[in-house]
Coordinates of C-alpha atoms in Angstrom, one line a residue:
Chain A
M702 CA 4.3 -11.6 -5.3
S703 CA 4.6 -15.4 -5.3
D704 CA 6.4 -17.0 -8.2
S705 CA 3.9 -19.7 -8.1
V706 CA 1.3 -17.2 -9.3
R707 CA 1.3 -17.6 -13.1
K708 CA 0.1 -15.2 -15.7
L709 CA -3.5 -15.6 -16.6
T710 CA -4.9 -14.0 -19.7
T711 CA -8.4 -12.9 -19.1
S712 CA -11.2 -13.8 -21.3
H713 CA -12.1 -10.2 -21.5
E714 CA -9.5 -9.7 -24.2
T715 CA -11.8 -11.1 -26.8
R716 CA -15.0 -9.5 -25.6
P717 CA -16.5 -6.7 -27.7
R718 CA -15.9 -3.3 -26.2
I719 CA -18.1 -0.4 -26.7
G720 CA -16.6 3.0 -27.4
E721 CA -18.3 6.3 -28.1
G722 CA -18.2 5.7 -31.9
Q723 CA -20.0 2.4 -31.6
I724 CA -22.8 3.5 -29.3
A725 CA -25.4 3.7 -32.1
A726 CA -24.7 0.2 -33.3
Q727 CA -25.0 -1.1 -29.8
Q728 CA -28.5 0.3 -29.0
E729 CA -30.2 -3.1 -29.3
T730 CA -27.9 -4.5 -26.6
L731 CA -28.6 -1.8 -24.1
P732 CA -29.9 -3.3 -20.8
N733 CA -33.5 -4.0 -20.3
E734 CA -35.5 -3.3 -17.1
I735 CA -34.2 -6.5 -15.3
D736 CA -30.7 -5.7 -16.3
R737 CA -31.0 -2.2 -14.9
R738 CA -32.2 -3.5 -11.6
L739 CA -29.4 -6.0 -11.5
I740 CA -26.7 -3.4 -12.4
N741 CA -28.0 -0.9 -9.9
A742 CA -28.2 -3.5 -7.1
F743 CA -25.0 -5.5 -7.5
Q744 CA -22.0 -3.2 -8.3
G745 CA -21.0 -4.5 -4.9
G746 CA -22.4 -6.7 -2.2
F747 CA -22.7 -9.9 -4.3
P748 CA -23.2 -12.6 -1.7
I749 CA -20.5 -15.0 -0.5
C750 CA -22.4 -18.3 0.2
E751 CA -23.1 -21.6 -1.4
R752 CA -25.8 -20.3 -3.8
P753 CA -25.0 -16.6 -4.2
F754 CA -27.0 -16.3 -7.5
Q755 CA -30.1 -17.7 -5.8
V756 CA -29.7 -15.2 -2.9
A757 CA -29.0 -12.3 -5.2
A758 CA -31.9 -13.3 -7.6
S759 CA -34.4 -13.4 -4.8
A760 CA -33.5 -9.8 -3.8
L761 CA -34.4 -8.9 -7.4
N762 CA -37.5 -11.1 -7.7
L763 CA -35.8 -13.3 -10.2
D764 CA -34.8 -16.9 -10.3
E765 CA -31.2 -18.1 -10.1
E766 CA -31.1 -19.4 -13.7
T767 CA -32.4 -16.1 -15.1
L768 CA -29.9 -14.1 -13.2
I769 CA -26.9 -16.2 -14.3
A770 CA -28.2 -16.0 -17.9
R771 CA -28.6 -12.2 -17.8
I772 CA -25.1 -11.7 -16.4
D773 CA -23.7 -14.0 -19.1
A774 CA -25.5 -12.1 -21.8
L775 CA -24.5 -8.7 -20.5
L776 CA -20.8 -9.8 -20.4
K777 CA -21.0 -11.1 -23.9
A778 CA -22.7 -7.9 -25.1
G779 CA -20.0 -5.8 -23.5
V780 CA -22.5 -4.0 -21.2
L781 CA -20.5 -5.4 -18.3
T782 CA -16.7 -5.5 -18.4
R783 CA -16.4 -7.9 -15.5
F784 CA -18.3 -9.9 -13.0
G785 CA -16.8 -11.0 -9.7
P786 CA -14.3 -9.7 -7.2
L787 CA -12.7 -6.4 -8.0
F788 CA -9.1 -6.5 -6.6
N789 CA -7.0 -3.7 -5.3
A790 CA -3.7 -4.4 -6.9
E791 CA -1.8 -2.2 -4.4
R792 CA -3.0 -4.3 -1.5
M793 CA -1.4 -7.4 -3.0
G794 CA 1.9 -5.7 -3.4
G795 CA 1.1 -4.7 -6.9
V796 CA 1.3 -1.2 -8.4
N797 CA -0.5 0.7 -11.1
I798 CA 0.8 3.9 -12.5
L799 CA -0.9 6.4 -14.7
A800 CA 1.1 7.8 -17.6
A801 CA 0.5 10.0 -20.7
M802 CA 2.1 10.7 -24.0
S803 CA 1.8 13.6 -26.5
L804 CA 1.7 12.1 -30.0
P805 CA 1.3 13.5 -33.5
Q806 CA -1.8 12.2 -35.3
S807 CA 0.3 10.6 -38.0
E808 CA 1.9 8.2 -35.5
F809 CA -0.9 7.8 -33.1
E810 CA -2.3 4.5 -34.2
Q811 CA 1.1 2.9 -34.5
V812 CA 2.0 3.9 -30.9
V813 CA -1.4 2.7 -29.6
K814 CA -0.6 -0.7 -31.1
L815 CA 2.7 -0.9 -29.4
V816 CA 1.3 0.3 -26.1
N817 CA -1.5 -2.2 -26.1
L818 CA 0.9 -5.0 -26.9
Q819 CA 2.5 -4.5 -23.5
P820 CA 0.8 -6.9 -21.0
E821 CA 1.5 -4.4 -18.2
I822 CA -0.8 -1.8 -19.8
A823 CA -4.3 -2.3 -18.4
H824 CA -6.2 0.7 -19.6
N825 CA -5.5 3.0 -22.5
Y826 CA -7.6 6.0 -23.6
R827 CA -7.4 8.7 -26.1
R828 CA -8.1 12.1 -24.6
E829 CA -8.4 15.5 -26.1
H830 CA -5.4 17.4 -24.9
A831 CA -1.8 18.0 -26.0
L832 CA -1.2 14.8 -23.9
N833 CA -3.5 12.8 -26.1
L834 CA -2.8 9.2 -24.9
W835 CA -3.4 8.1 -21.3
F836 CA -2.7 4.7 -20.0
V837 CA -2.3 2.7 -16.8
G838 CA 0.6 0.4 -16.3
A839 CA -0.1 -2.4 -13.8
A840 CA 2.2 -5.1 -12.5
E841 CA 3.4 -6.7 -9.3
T842 CA 6.4 -4.5 -9.0
P843 CA 7.1 -0.8 -9.9
E844 CA 10.2 -2.1 -11.9
K845 CA 8.0 -4.1 -14.3
V846 CA 5.8 -1.1 -15.0
E847 CA 8.9 1.1 -15.4
A848 CA 10.3 -1.4 -17.8
A849 CA 7.2 -1.3 -19.9
F850 CA 7.2 2.5 -20.0
A851 CA 10.9 2.6 -20.8
H852 CA 10.3 0.1 -23.7
I853 CA 7.6 2.3 -25.1
E854 CA 9.9 5.4 -24.9
S855 CA 12.8 3.6 -26.5
V856 CA 10.8 2.2 -29.4
T857 CA 8.7 5.4 -30.1
G858 CA 11.2 8.1 -29.2
Y859 CA 8.5 10.0 -27.3
P860 CA 8.5 10.6 -23.6
V861 CA 6.1 8.8 -21.3
Y862 CA 5.1 11.2 -18.6
R863 CA 4.5 9.3 -15.3
F864 CA 1.8 10.4 -12.9
P865 CA 2.1 8.1 -9.9
K866 CA -0.6 8.6 -7.3
Q867 CA 0.6 10.4 -4.2
H868 CA -2.6 10.2 -2.3
E869 CA -5.9 8.3 -3.0
F870 CA -9.0 10.0 -1.8
F871 CA -11.9 7.7 -0.8
V872 CA -14.7 7.5 -3.3
E873 CA -17.9 5.5 -3.6
L874 CA -19.3 5.7 -7.1
K875 CA -22.1 3.7 -8.5
L876 CA -23.3 4.2 -12.0
E877 CA -27.0 4.3 -12.4
A878 CA -28.1 2.1 -15.3
Chain B
M615 CA -1.7 -13.0 2.0
D616 CA -0.4 -16.5 1.6
A617 CA 0.2 -18.6 -1.5
T618 CA -3.4 -20.0 -1.3
D619 CA -4.8 -16.4 -1.3
F620 CA -2.7 -15.6 -4.5
A621 CA -4.0 -18.8 -6.1
L622 CA -7.5 -17.7 -5.3
V623 CA -6.8 -14.3 -6.8
T624 CA -5.5 -15.9 -10.0
A625 CA -8.5 -18.2 -10.2
C626 CA -10.9 -15.2 -9.8
Q627 CA -9.3 -12.5 -11.8
A628 CA -11.1 -13.3 -15.0
G629 CA -14.3 -13.3 -13.0
L630 CA -16.5 -15.6 -10.9
P631 CA -17.7 -18.7 -12.7
L632 CA -21.3 -18.4 -13.9
K633 CA -22.4 -21.5 -12.2
P634 CA -25.0 -22.0 -9.4
R635 CA -22.2 -22.7 -6.8
P636 CA -19.3 -20.4 -8.1
Y637 CA -17.3 -20.5 -4.9
H638 CA -17.6 -24.3 -4.8
A639 CA -16.4 -24.4 -8.5
I640 CA -13.3 -22.4 -7.6
A641 CA -12.7 -24.6 -4.5
E642 CA -12.8 -27.7 -6.7
Q643 CA -10.5 -26.2 -9.2
L644 CA -7.9 -25.4 -6.6
G645 CA -8.4 -28.5 -4.4
L646 CA -9.6 -26.4 -1.4
A647 CA -12.6 -26.7 0.9
P648 CA -15.5 -24.4 -0.2
E649 CA -15.7 -23.1 3.3
D650 CA -12.1 -22.1 3.2
V651 CA -12.5 -20.3 -0.2
M652 CA -15.5 -18.4 1.1
A653 CA -13.7 -17.5 4.4
R654 CA -10.6 -16.3 2.5
I655 CA -12.7 -14.2 0.1
N656 CA -14.6 -12.7 3.1
A657 CA -11.2 -11.9 4.7
M658 CA -9.9 -10.2 1.5
L659 CA -13.0 -8.1 1.3
E660 CA -12.6 -7.1 5.0
S661 CA -9.0 -6.1 4.5
G662 CA -9.6 -4.2 1.3
V663 CA -7.6 -6.6 -1.0
I664 CA -11.0 -7.1 -2.7
R665 CA -12.7 -3.7 -3.2
R666 CA -16.1 -5.2 -3.9
I667 CA -17.8 -8.2 -5.5
G668 CA -20.3 -7.7 -8.3
V669 CA -20.9 -6.4 -11.8
V670 CA -18.6 -3.9 -13.4
P671 CA -20.5 -2.0 -16.0
N672 CA -19.0 -0.5 -19.2
H673 CA -19.7 3.2 -18.7
Y674 CA -20.3 3.7 -22.4
A675 CA -22.9 1.0 -22.7
L676 CA -24.9 2.6 -19.9
G677 CA -24.9 5.9 -21.8
Y678 CA -22.1 7.5 -19.7
T679 CA -20.3 8.8 -22.8
A680 CA -19.0 12.0 -21.2
N681 CA -16.3 10.6 -19.1
G682 CA -14.2 13.5 -18.1
M683 CA -10.9 13.5 -16.3
T684 CA -11.1 16.8 -14.4
V685 CA -7.7 18.1 -13.3
W686 CA -7.0 20.9 -10.9
D687 CA -4.0 23.0 -9.9
V688 CA -4.7 23.3 -6.1
V689 CA -2.3 25.0 -3.6
D690 CA -0.3 22.3 -1.9
E691 CA -1.3 23.3 1.6
K692 CA -5.0 22.6 0.9
V693 CA -5.0 19.8 -1.7
D694 CA -5.4 16.9 0.7
E695 CA -8.2 18.5 2.7
L696 CA -10.1 19.5 -0.4
G697 CA -9.4 16.2 -2.2
E698 CA -11.3 14.4 0.6
Q699 CA -14.3 16.5 -0.1
I700 CA -14.2 16.0 -3.8
G701 CA -13.9 12.2 -3.4
Q702 CA -17.2 12.3 -1.6
L703 CA -19.2 13.7 -4.5
S704 CA -21.5 11.0 -5.9
F705 CA -20.4 11.5 -9.5
V706 CA -16.6 11.1 -8.8
S707 CA -15.2 7.6 -9.4
H708 CA -11.5 8.2 -8.8
C709 CA -9.8 11.0 -7.0
Y710 CA -6.0 11.3 -6.6
R711 CA -3.3 13.7 -5.8
R712 CA -0.5 13.3 -8.4
P713 CA 2.7 15.1 -9.3
R714 CA 2.7 18.2 -11.5
R715 CA 4.9 18.1 -14.7
P716 CA 5.6 21.7 -15.4
P717 CA 5.4 23.4 -17.7
L718 CA 3.4 20.9 -19.7
W719 CA 1.1 19.8 -16.8
P720 CA 0.4 22.2 -13.8
Y721 CA -2.3 20.0 -12.2
N722 CA -2.0 18.1 -9.0
L723 CA -5.6 16.9 -8.3
F724 CA -7.4 14.4 -10.6
A725 CA -11.1 13.6 -10.3
M726 CA -12.9 11.4 -12.8
V727 CA -16.5 12.4 -13.4
H728 CA -19.0 10.3 -15.3
A729 CA -22.0 11.9 -17.1
K730 CA -24.3 11.2 -20.0
T731 CA -23.6 14.6 -21.7
R732 CA -20.7 17.0 -21.7
A733 CA -23.1 19.7 -20.4
Q734 CA -23.7 17.5 -17.3
A735 CA -20.0 16.8 -16.9
Q736 CA -19.3 20.5 -17.1
A737 CA -22.0 21.1 -14.4
Y738 CA -20.2 18.5 -12.2
A739 CA -16.9 20.2 -12.8
D740 CA -18.5 23.5 -11.8
Q741 CA -19.6 21.9 -8.5
I742 CA -16.0 20.8 -7.9
A743 CA -14.7 24.3 -8.8
A744 CA -17.1 25.8 -6.2
I745 CA -15.7 23.6 -3.5
L746 CA -12.1 24.3 -4.4
G747 CA -12.7 28.1 -4.6
E748 CA -9.7 30.3 -4.6
A749 CA -7.4 27.4 -3.7
C750 CA -7.6 26.4 -7.3
R751 CA -5.4 28.4 -9.8
Q752 CA -6.4 26.6 -13.0
S753 CA -8.2 23.6 -14.3
D754 CA -9.1 21.5 -17.3
I755 CA -11.4 18.6 -18.4
L756 CA -9.9 15.9 -20.6
Y757 CA -12.6 13.7 -22.2
S758 CA -11.9 10.2 -23.3
S759 CA -12.7 10.1 -27.0
R760 CA -11.8 6.4 -27.4
M761 CA -11.4 3.4 -25.1
L762 CA -8.3 1.7 -26.6
K763 CA -7.8 -1.0 -24.1
K764 CA -9.4 -2.2 -20.9
T765 CA -8.5 -5.4 -19.2
G766 CA -9.0 -6.7 -15.7
L767 CA -6.3 -7.2 -13.2
R768 CA -3.5 -9.4 -14.4
I769 CA -0.9 -10.7 -12.0
G770 CA 2.0 -13.1 -12.5
D771 CA 5.2 -13.0 -14.6

């Protein structure tokens, strides 16, 4: 990847995120009928033209201003994690690698903090299994991801099990709102 | 992809500007012609560099709280053919063949399923099991009990 491409920290970092434990507290921000239509219609296919919100809004019987305001509100509420192009890192020469760790409860939170501090770690989930921490390392080279994993291993003393994809099967999921 | 494409990716990776003319706003920021920006985004969509353009919902916020990573130990000779079929199921968001890590991890096929209840997720897993049949030796579902970090794509150094 070009050296001229500099790191950009996404604004998502500061957005509230909703996990299972917070669902009850988030009920009031759950999407309304307009939001549901918007989410169901535009998980892909957002127009590429001068006034894309206007085109998208008319397909939903809304006006441009309302559509922009709703997307903004849904992003701020954490109902949407992103709006815009969803990139395939591999097609740009980047890599992302799934990995897992098996951690004792007593050290879990401390290791999570360390893992999340690595800029290469894009997703991180607790899962119910002997392998109880699962994360994705993403960077423009496999070496950078490997360096992040190796750093986590050396600081924590626990192995990071790598699960690189060997084959990606085609999917087309849309979540119904 | 050239340097201009990478600059475009960097400009868009936090999302499209919420302005009436978002592509024009990006063009202005990068000193490009809006037509060029739109043509390049179209080309990246065609080539698969951009998977899609739109909203990315938070599963949890839509009530999809039972997000299960179903994992399967499928005989090597059949895993690719069967993986294609599993990927086509409407409730599967990601489907990959990955290496086993015996003895800790015997599974080589991963399929993420998204459901509103664990009963529904289990029913989805049962549908997958029916397709895999005797080619599957063992399986498990790992539920995410907490989302600890989720960021968009970040590129750069």
